[in-house]
Coordinates of C-alpha atoms and ligand atoms in Angstrom, one line a residue:
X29 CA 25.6 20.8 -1.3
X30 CA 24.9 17.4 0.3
X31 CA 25.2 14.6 -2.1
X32 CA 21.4 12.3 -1.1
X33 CA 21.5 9.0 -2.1
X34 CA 18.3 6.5 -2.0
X35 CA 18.8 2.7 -3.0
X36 CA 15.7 1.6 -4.3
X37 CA 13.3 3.3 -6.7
X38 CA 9.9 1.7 -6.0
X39 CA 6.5 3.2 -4.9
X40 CA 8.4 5.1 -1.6
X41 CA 11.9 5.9 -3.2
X42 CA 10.7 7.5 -6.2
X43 CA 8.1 9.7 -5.3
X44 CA 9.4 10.2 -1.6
X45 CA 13.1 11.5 -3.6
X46 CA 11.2 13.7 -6.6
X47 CA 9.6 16.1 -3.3
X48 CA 13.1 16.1 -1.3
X49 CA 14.8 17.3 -4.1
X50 CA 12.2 19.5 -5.2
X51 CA 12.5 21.5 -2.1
X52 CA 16.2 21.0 -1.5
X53 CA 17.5 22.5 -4.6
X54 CA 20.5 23.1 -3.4
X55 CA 21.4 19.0 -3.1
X56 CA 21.7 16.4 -5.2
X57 CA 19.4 13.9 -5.1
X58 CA 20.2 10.5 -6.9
X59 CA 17.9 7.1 -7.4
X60 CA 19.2 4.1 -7.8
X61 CA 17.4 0.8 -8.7
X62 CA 18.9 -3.0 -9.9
X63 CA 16.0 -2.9 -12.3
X64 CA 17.3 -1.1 -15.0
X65 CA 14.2 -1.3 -17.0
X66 CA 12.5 0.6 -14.0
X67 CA 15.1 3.1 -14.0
X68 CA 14.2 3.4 -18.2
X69 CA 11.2 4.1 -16.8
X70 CA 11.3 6.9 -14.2
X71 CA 13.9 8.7 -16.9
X72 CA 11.1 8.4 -19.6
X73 CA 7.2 10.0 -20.0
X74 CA 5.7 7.2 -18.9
X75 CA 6.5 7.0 -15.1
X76 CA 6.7 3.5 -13.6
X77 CA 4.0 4.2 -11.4
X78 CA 0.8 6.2 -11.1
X79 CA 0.5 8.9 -8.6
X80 CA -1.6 12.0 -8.9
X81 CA 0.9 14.9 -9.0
X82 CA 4.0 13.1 -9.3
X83 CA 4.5 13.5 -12.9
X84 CA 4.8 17.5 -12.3
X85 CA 7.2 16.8 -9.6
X86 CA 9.2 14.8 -11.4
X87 CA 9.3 17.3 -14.8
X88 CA 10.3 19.8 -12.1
X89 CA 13.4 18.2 -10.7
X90 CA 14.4 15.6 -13.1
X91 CA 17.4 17.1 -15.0
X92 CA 18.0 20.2 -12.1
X93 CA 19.0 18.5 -9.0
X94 CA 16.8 15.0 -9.4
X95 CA 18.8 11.7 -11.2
X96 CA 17.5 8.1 -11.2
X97 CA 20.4 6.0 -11.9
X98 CA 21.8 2.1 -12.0
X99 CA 24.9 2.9 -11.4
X100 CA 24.8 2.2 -7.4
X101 CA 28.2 1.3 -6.6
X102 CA 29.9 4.9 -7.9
X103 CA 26.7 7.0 -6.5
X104 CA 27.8 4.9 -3.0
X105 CA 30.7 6.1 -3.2
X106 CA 29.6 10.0 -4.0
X107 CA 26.7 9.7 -1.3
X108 CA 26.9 11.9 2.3
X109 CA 23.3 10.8 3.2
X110 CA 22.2 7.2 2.0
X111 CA 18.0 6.7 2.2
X112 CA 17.5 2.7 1.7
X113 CA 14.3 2.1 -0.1
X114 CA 14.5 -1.7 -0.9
X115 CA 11.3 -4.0 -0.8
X116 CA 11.5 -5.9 2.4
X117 CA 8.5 -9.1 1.8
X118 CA 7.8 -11.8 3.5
X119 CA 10.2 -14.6 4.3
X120 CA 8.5 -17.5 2.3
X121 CA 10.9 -19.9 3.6
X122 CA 13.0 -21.2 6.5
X123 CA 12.8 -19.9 10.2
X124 CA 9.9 -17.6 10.5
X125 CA 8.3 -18.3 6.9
X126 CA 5.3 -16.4 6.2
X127 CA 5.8 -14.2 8.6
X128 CA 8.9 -12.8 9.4
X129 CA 10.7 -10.0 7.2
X130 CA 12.7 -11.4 4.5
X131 CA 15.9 -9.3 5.4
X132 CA 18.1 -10.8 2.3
X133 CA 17.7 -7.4 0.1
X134 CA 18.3 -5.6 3.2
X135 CA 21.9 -7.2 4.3
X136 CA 23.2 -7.3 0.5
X137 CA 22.3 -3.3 0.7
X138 CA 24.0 -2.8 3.8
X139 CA 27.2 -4.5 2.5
X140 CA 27.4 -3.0 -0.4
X141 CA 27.7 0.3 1.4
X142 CA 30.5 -0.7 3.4
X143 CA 32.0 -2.1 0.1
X144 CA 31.9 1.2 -1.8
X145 CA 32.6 3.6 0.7
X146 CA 35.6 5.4 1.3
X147 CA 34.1 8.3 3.6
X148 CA 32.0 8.4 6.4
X149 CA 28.0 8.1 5.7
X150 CA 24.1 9.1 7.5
X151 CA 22.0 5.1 6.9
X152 CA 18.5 5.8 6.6
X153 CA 16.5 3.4 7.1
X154 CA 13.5 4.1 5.0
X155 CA 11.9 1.0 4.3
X156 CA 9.4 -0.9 7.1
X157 CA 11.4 -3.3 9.2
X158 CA 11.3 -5.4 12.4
X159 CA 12.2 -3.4 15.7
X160 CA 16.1 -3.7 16.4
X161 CA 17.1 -4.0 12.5
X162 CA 19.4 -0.8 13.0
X163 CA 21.4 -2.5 15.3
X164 CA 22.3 -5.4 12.7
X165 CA 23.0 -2.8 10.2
X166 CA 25.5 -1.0 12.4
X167 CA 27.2 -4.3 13.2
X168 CA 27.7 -5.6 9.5
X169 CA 28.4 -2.0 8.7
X170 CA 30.7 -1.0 11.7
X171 CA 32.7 -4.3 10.7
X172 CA 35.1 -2.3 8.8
X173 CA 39.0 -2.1 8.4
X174 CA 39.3 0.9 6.8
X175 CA 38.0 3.4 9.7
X176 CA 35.1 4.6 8.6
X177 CA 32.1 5.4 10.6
X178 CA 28.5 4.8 9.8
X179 CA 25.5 6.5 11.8
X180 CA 22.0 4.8 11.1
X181 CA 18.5 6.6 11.5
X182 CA 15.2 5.4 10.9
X183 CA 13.1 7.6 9.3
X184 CA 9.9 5.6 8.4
X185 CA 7.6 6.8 5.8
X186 CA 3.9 6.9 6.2
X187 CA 2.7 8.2 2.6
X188 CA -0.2 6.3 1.0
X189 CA -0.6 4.7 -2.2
X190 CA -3.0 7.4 -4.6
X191 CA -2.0 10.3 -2.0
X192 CA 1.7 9.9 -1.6
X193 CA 2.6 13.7 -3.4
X194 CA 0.1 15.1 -0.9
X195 CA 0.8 13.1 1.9
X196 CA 4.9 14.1 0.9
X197 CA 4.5 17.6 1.1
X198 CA 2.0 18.3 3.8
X199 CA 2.7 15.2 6.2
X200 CA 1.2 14.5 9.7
X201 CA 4.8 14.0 11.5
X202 CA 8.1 13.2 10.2
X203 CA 9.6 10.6 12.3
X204 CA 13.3 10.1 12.7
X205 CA 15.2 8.0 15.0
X206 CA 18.8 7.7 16.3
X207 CA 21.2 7.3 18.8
X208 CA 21.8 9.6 22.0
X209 CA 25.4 9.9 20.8
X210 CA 27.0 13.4 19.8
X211 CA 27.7 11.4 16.4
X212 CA 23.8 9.9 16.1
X213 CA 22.1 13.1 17.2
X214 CA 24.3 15.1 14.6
X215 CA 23.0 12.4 11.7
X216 CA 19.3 12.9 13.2
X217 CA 20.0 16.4 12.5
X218 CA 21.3 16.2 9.2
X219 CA 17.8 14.4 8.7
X220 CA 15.8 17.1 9.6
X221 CA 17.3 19.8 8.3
X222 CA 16.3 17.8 5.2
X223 CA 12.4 18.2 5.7
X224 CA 12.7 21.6 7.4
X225 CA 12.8 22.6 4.0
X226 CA 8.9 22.3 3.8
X227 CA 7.9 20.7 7.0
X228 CA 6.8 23.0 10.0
X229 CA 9.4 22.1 12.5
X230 CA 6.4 20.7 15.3
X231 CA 5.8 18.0 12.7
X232 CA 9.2 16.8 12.8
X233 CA 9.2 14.1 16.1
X234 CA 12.9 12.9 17.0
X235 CA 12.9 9.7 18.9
X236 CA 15.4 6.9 20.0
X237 CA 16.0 4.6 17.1
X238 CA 13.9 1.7 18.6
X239 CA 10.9 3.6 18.9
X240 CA 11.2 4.8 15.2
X241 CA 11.0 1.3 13.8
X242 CA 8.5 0.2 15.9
X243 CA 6.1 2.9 15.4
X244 CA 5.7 2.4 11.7
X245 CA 4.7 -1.3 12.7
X246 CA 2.5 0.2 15.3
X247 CA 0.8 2.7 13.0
X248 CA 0.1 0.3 10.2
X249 CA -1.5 -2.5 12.6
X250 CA -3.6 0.5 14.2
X251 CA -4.9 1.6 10.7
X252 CA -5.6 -2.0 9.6
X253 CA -7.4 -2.6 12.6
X254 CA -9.7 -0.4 12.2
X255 CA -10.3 -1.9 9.2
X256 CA -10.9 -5.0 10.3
X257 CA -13.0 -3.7 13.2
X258 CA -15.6 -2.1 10.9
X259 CA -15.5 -4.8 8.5
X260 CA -16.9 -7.5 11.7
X261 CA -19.4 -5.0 12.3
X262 CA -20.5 -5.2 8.8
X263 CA -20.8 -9.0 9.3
X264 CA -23.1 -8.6 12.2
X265 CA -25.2 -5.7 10.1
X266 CA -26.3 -7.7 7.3
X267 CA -27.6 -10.2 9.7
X268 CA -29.2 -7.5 11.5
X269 CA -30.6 -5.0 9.4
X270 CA -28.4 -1.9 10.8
X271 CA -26.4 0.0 8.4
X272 CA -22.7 0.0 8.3
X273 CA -22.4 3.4 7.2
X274 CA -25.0 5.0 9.7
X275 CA -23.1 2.7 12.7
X276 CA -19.3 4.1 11.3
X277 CA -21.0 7.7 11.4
X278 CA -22.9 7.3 14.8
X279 CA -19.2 5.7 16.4
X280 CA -17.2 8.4 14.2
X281 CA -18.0 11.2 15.7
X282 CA -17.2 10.6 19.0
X283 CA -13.9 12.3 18.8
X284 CA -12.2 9.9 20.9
X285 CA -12.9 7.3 17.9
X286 CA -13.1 9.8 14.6
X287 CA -14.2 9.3 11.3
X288 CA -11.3 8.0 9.1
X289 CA -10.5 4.4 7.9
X290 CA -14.2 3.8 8.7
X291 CA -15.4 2.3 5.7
X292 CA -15.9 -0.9 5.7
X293 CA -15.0 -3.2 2.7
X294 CA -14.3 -5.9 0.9
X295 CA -10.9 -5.7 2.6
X296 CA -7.7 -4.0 2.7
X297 CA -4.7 -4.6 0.3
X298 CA -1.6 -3.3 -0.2
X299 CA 2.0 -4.0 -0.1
X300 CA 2.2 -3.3 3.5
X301 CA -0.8 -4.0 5.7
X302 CA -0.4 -7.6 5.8
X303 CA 3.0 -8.3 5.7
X304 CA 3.5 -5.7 8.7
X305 CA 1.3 -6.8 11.1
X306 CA 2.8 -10.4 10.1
X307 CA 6.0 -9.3 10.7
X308 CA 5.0 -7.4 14.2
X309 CA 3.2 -11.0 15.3
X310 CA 6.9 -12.9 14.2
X311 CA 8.0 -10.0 16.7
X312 CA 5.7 -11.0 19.3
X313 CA 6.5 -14.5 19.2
X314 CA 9.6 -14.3 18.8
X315 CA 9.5 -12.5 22.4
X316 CA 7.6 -15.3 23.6
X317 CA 4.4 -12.5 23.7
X318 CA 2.0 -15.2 22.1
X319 CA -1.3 -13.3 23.6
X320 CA -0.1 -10.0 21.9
X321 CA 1.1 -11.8 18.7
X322 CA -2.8 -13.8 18.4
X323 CA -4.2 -9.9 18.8
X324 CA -2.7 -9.0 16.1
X325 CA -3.0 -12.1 14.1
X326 CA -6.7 -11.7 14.0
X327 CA -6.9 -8.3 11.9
X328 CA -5.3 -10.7 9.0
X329 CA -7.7 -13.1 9.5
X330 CA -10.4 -10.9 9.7
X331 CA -9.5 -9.7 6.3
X332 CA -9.0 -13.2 5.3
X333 CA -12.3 -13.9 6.2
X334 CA -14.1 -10.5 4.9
X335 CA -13.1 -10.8 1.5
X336 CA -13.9 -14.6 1.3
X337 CA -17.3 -14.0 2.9
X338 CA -17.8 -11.2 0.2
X339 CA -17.7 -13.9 -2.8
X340 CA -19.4 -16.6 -0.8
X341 CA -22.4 -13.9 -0.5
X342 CA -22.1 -13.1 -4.4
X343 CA -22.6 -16.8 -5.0
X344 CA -25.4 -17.5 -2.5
X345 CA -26.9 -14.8 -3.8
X346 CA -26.9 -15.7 -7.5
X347 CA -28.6 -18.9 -7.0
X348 CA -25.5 -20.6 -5.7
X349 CA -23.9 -21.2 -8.8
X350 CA -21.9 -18.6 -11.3
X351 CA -20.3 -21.2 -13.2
X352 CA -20.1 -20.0 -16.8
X353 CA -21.9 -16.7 -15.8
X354 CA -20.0 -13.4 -16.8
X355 CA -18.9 -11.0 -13.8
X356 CA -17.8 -7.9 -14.3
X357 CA -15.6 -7.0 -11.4
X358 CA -15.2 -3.2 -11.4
X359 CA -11.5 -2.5 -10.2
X360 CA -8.2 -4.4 -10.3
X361 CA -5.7 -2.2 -7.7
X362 CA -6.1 -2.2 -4.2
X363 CA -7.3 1.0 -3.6
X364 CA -8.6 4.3 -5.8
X365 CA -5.9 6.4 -7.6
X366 CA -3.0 3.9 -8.1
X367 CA -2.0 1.0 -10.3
X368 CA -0.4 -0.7 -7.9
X369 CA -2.3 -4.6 -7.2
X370 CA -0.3 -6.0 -4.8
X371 CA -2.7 -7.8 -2.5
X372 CA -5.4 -6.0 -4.1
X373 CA -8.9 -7.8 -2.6
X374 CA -10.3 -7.9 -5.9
X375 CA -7.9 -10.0 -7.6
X376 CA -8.3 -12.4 -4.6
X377 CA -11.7 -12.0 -5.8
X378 CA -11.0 -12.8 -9.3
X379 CA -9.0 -15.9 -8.4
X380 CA -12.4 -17.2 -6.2
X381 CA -14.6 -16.4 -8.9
X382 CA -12.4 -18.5 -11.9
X383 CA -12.5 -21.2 -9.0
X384 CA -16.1 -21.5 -9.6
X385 CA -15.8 -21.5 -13.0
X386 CA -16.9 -18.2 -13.5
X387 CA -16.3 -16.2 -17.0
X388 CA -14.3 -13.3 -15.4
X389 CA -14.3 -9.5 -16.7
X390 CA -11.8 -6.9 -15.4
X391 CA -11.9 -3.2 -15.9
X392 CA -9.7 -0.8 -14.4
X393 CA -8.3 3.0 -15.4
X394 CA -5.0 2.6 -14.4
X395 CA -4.2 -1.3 -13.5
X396 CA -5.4 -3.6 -15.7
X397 CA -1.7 -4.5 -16.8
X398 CA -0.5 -5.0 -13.5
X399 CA -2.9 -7.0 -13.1
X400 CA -2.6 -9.5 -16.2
X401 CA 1.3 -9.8 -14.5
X402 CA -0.5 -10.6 -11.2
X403 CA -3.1 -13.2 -12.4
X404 CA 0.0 -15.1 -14.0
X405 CA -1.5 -18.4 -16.0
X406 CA -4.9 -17.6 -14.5
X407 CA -4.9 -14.4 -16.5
X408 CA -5.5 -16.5 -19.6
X409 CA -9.5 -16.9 -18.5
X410 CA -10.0 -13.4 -17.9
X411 CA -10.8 -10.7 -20.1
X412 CA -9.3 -7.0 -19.6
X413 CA -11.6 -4.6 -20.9
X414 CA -10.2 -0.7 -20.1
X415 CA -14.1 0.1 -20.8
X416 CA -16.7 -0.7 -17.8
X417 CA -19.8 -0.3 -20.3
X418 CA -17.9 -3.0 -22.6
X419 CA -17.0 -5.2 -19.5
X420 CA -20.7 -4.9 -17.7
X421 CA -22.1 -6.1 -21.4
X422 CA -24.0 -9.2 -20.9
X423 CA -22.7 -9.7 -17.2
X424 CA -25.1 -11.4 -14.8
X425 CA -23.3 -8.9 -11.9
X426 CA -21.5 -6.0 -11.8
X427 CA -18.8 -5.9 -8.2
X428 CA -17.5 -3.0 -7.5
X429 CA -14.0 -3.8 -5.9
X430 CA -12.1 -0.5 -6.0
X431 CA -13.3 2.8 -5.1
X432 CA -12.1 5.0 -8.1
X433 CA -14.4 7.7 -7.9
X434 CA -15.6 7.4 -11.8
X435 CA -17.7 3.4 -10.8
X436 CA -20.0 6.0 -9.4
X437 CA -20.4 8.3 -12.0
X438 CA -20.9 6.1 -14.8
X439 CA -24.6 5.6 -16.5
X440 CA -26.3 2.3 -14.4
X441 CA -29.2 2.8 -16.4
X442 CA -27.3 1.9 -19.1
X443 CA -25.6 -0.7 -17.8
X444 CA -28.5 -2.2 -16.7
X445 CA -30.1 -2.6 -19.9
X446 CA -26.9 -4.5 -21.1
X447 CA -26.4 -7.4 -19.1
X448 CA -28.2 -10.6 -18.1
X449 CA -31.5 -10.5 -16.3
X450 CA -32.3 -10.8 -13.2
X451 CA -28.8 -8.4 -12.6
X452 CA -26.6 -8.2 -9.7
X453 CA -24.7 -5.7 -8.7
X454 CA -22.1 -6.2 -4.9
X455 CA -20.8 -3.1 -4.3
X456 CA -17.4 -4.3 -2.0
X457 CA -16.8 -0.3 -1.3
X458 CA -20.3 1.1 -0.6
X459 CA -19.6 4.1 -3.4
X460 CA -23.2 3.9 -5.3
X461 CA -26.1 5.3 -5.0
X462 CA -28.0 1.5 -4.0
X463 CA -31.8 3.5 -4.2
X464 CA -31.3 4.4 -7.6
X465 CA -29.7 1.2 -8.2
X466 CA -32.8 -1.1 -6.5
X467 CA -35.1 1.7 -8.6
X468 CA -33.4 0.7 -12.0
X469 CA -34.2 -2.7 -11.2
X470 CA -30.9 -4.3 -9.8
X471 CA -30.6 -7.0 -7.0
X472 CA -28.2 -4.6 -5.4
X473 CA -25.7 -6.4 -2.0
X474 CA -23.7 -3.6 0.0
X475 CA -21.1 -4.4 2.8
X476 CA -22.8 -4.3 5.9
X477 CA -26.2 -3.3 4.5
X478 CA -29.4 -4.8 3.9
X479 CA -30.0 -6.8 0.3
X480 CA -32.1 -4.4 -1.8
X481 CA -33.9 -7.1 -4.0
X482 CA -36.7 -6.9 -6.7
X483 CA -37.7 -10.8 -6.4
X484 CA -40.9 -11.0 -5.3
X485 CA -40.7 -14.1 -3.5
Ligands
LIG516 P1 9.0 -1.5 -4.3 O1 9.0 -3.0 -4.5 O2 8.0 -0.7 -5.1 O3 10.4 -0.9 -4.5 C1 11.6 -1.4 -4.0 C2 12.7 -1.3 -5.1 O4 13.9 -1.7 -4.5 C3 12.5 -2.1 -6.3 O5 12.4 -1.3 -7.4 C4 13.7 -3.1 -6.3 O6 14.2 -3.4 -7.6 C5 14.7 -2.3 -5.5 N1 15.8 -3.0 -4.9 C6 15.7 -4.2 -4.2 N2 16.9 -4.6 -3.8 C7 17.8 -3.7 -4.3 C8 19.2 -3.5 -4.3 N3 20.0 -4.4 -3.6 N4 19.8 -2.4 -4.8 C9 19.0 -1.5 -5.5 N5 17.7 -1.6 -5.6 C10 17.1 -2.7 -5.0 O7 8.7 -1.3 -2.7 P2 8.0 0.0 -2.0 O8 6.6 -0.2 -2.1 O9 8.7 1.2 -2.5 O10 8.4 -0.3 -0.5 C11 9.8 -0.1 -0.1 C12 9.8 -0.2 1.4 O11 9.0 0.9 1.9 C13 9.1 -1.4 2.1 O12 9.8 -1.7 3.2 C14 7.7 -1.0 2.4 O13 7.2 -1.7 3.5 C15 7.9 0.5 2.8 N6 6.8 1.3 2.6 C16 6.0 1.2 1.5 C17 4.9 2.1 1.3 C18 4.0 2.0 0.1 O14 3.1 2.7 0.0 N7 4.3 1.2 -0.9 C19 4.6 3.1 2.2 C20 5.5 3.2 3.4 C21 6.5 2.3 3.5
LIG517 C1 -1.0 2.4 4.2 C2 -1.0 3.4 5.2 O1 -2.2 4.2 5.2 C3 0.2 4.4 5.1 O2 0.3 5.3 6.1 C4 1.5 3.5 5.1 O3 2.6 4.3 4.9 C5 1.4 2.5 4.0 O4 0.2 1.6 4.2 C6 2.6 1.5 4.0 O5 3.3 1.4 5.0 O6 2.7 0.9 2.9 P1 -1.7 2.2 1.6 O7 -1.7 0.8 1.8 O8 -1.0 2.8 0.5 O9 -1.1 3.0 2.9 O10 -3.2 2.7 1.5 P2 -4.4 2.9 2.6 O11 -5.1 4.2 2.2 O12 -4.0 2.8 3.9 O13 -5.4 1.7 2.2 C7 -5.1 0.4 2.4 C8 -6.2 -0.5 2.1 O14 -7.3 -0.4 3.0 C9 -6.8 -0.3 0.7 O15 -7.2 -1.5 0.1 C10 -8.1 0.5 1.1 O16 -9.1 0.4 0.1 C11 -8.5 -0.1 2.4 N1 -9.3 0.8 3.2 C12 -8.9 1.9 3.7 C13 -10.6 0.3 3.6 O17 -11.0 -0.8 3.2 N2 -11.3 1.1 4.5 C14 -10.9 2.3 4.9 O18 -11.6 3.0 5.7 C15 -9.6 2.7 4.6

């Protein structure tokens, strides 16, 4: 039995530890988290996040080989392998401020290790972090009297918010990183022989420990780019009458290009996107590569500029004022099939609205108190309503900010026939069907698509 520890029980460290030790029944897997009230949480019903599939992972494992814990200083102690999960944000102050990785949670893990250890110990690092991180660890780590050696592997995680069970169990690669010592490659070892368990062994990629913790930078700025790359050819379609969705097809099958992360949008969010590719431009500059670093700057100010030109288009469109107008904005997280809001585009879009003095309705399945937190004070003017036919009441526009698959099913005729004439609907993720819409009578805006209006002037 090999005694698996992970610090950190947050969107990557809970699910990523409920699939290892359902597969590895034979280990013990154990969860630790400062935040007791999280740790209440992942022992209880009600899961501290959403996930499709992860309650039935959880049921399976919690109990057998699967405990989530605050006690992390004994659990240290008891650990062979230790996966660090912690949050790694932004640095909002100092050298490198708004940029850089805020390492702070990082280091105080790192020394706690060394504190509470008594035998030797495998350091994953699975959190995102700057390229070369592993080498501070080892130092602060290796700066020991009491003889004890420390071998640290990256082993990046790529799971996605909404899919992470799936994307667990049936992953593109594995990615692990070390050192070409006889002590490093035994620790990369001991890491796959973890996810040899249930991943075919061609999906598990070994690699020097650089590579590893610069190719999860690397994967997230190409994913957001292309993001950001579809969403400036949706600028140039609405002033051109071409159709994002026929251009993303007609460049997506080429299968140089391909068709995923093609849709263009009101703009990505997420925990990650942003502050990755701002951490991989600190990088850049930090090298003194300022060409490379402005590259990569410009698929955050893309986004930047994508979602504010979305609610500057609502309020040209609505006669250039929505002061004291209801909107119902149709989505609070960042993306379908999660709760999570961090940088979700539509509560950057909620914030622009209440700035013009708009009377703001949210309506969400899973998010809606996640994003009260969020909203802080500015919550106060908004109304959460878990019902879209209750929030659309009334409304002189509907937006559609996150993709959950049910905006499109729900009954526009309805809807319609309850809110303020003439009515608007934006669709920020191109999921409805915008005939029928124009056909029911809406004004109806797409990304990167031409207006379909009823005015007749
Ligand atoms: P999160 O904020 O959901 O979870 C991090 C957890 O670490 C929190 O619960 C926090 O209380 C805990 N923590 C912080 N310091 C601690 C300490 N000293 N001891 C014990 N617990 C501590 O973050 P997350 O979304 O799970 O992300 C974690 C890392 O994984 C980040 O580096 C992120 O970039 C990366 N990542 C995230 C995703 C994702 O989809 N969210 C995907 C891939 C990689
Ligand atoms: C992303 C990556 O996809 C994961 O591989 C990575 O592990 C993770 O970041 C991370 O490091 O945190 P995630 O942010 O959970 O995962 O979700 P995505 O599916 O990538 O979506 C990100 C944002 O882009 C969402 O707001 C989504 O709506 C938007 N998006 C995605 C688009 O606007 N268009 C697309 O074509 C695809």
């Amino acid at each position: 039995m090999t005694n698996i520890l992970c610090i950190g029980a947050g969107y990557v460290g809970g699910p990523t530890m409920a699939v290892i030790a359902k597969h590895c029944p034979e280990h013990r897997v154990v969860v630790v988290d400062i935040n007791a009230a999280k740790i209440a949480a992942w022992n209880s019903d009600r899961l501290p996040i959403y996930e499709p599939g992860l309650e039935e992972v959880v049921r399976l494992a919690r109990g057998r080989n699967l405990v989530f814990s605050t006690e992390i200083n004994r659990n240290i102690a008891e650990a062979d392998i230790i996966f660090v999960s912690v949050n790694t944000p932004t640095k909002t102050f100092g050298q490198g401020a708004g940029k850089a990785a805020d390492l702070q949670y990082w280091e105080k893990t790192a020394r706690q290790i060394l504190e509470n250890s008594t035998t030797p110990k495998v350091v994953v690092e699975k959190s995102t972090l700057p390229v070369r991180t592993a080498q501070a660890m080892e130092r602060i780590l290796d700066c020991n009297n009491k003889s004890l050696h420390f071998d640290v592997v990256s082993n990046p995680e790529f799971l996605a918010e909404g899919t992470a069970i799936k994307d667990m169990e049936n992953p593109d690669r594995v990615l692990i990183g070390g050192r070409g010592t006889p002590s490093g490659q035994k620790a990369v070892q001991a890491i796959v022989d973890i996810y040899a368990h249930w991943v075919p062994h061609e999906r598990i990629i070994t690699t020097n420990l650089w590579s590893s913790e610069l190719s999860k930078l690397a994967a997230n700025a190409f994913l957001a780019q292309r993001i950001s790359s579809i969403n400036a050819m949706s600028a140039l379609c609405e002033k051109t009458e071409a159709d994002i969705t026929e251009v993303a097809r007609a460049i997506g099958t080429d299968s140089r290009i391909g068709p995923r992360f093609l849709r263009a949008s009101v703009g990505f969010g997420g925990s990650c996107f942003k502050k990755d590719i701002l951490n991989l431009v600190y990088l850049c500059e930090y090298y003194g590569l300022y060409e490379a670093a402005a590259y990569w700057e410009q698929v955050v100010k893309m986004n930047e500029y994508q979602e504010a030109r979305f609610v500057s288009n609502m309020v040209s469109a609505m006669f250039n004022t929505v002061a004291g107008k209801r909107i119902a904005l149709f989505g609070a997280a960042f993306k379908a099939n999660t709760s999570d809001i961090r940088e979700s585009p539509a509560l950057a879009v909620c914030r622009t609205l209440l700035e013009e003095r708009a009377q703001v309705v949210i309506t969400d399945p899973y998010a809606l108190d996640n994003a009260r937190d969020d909203l802080g004070d500015a919550a106060e003017q908004v109304v959460f309503e878990p019902d879209p036919y209750a929030a659309a009441e009334d409304a002189h526009a509907v937006a559609v900010l996150t993709e959950w698959p049910q905006f499109a099913e729900l009954d526009y005729e309805a809807i319609y026939k309850s809110m303020v004439k003439p009515a608007f609907i934006f669709d920020g993720r191109n999921i409805l069907d915008h005939e029928k819409l124009y056909a029911l009578g809406f004004n109806v805006y797409a990304v990167g698509k031409p207006p379909l209006t009823n005015f007749s002037n």
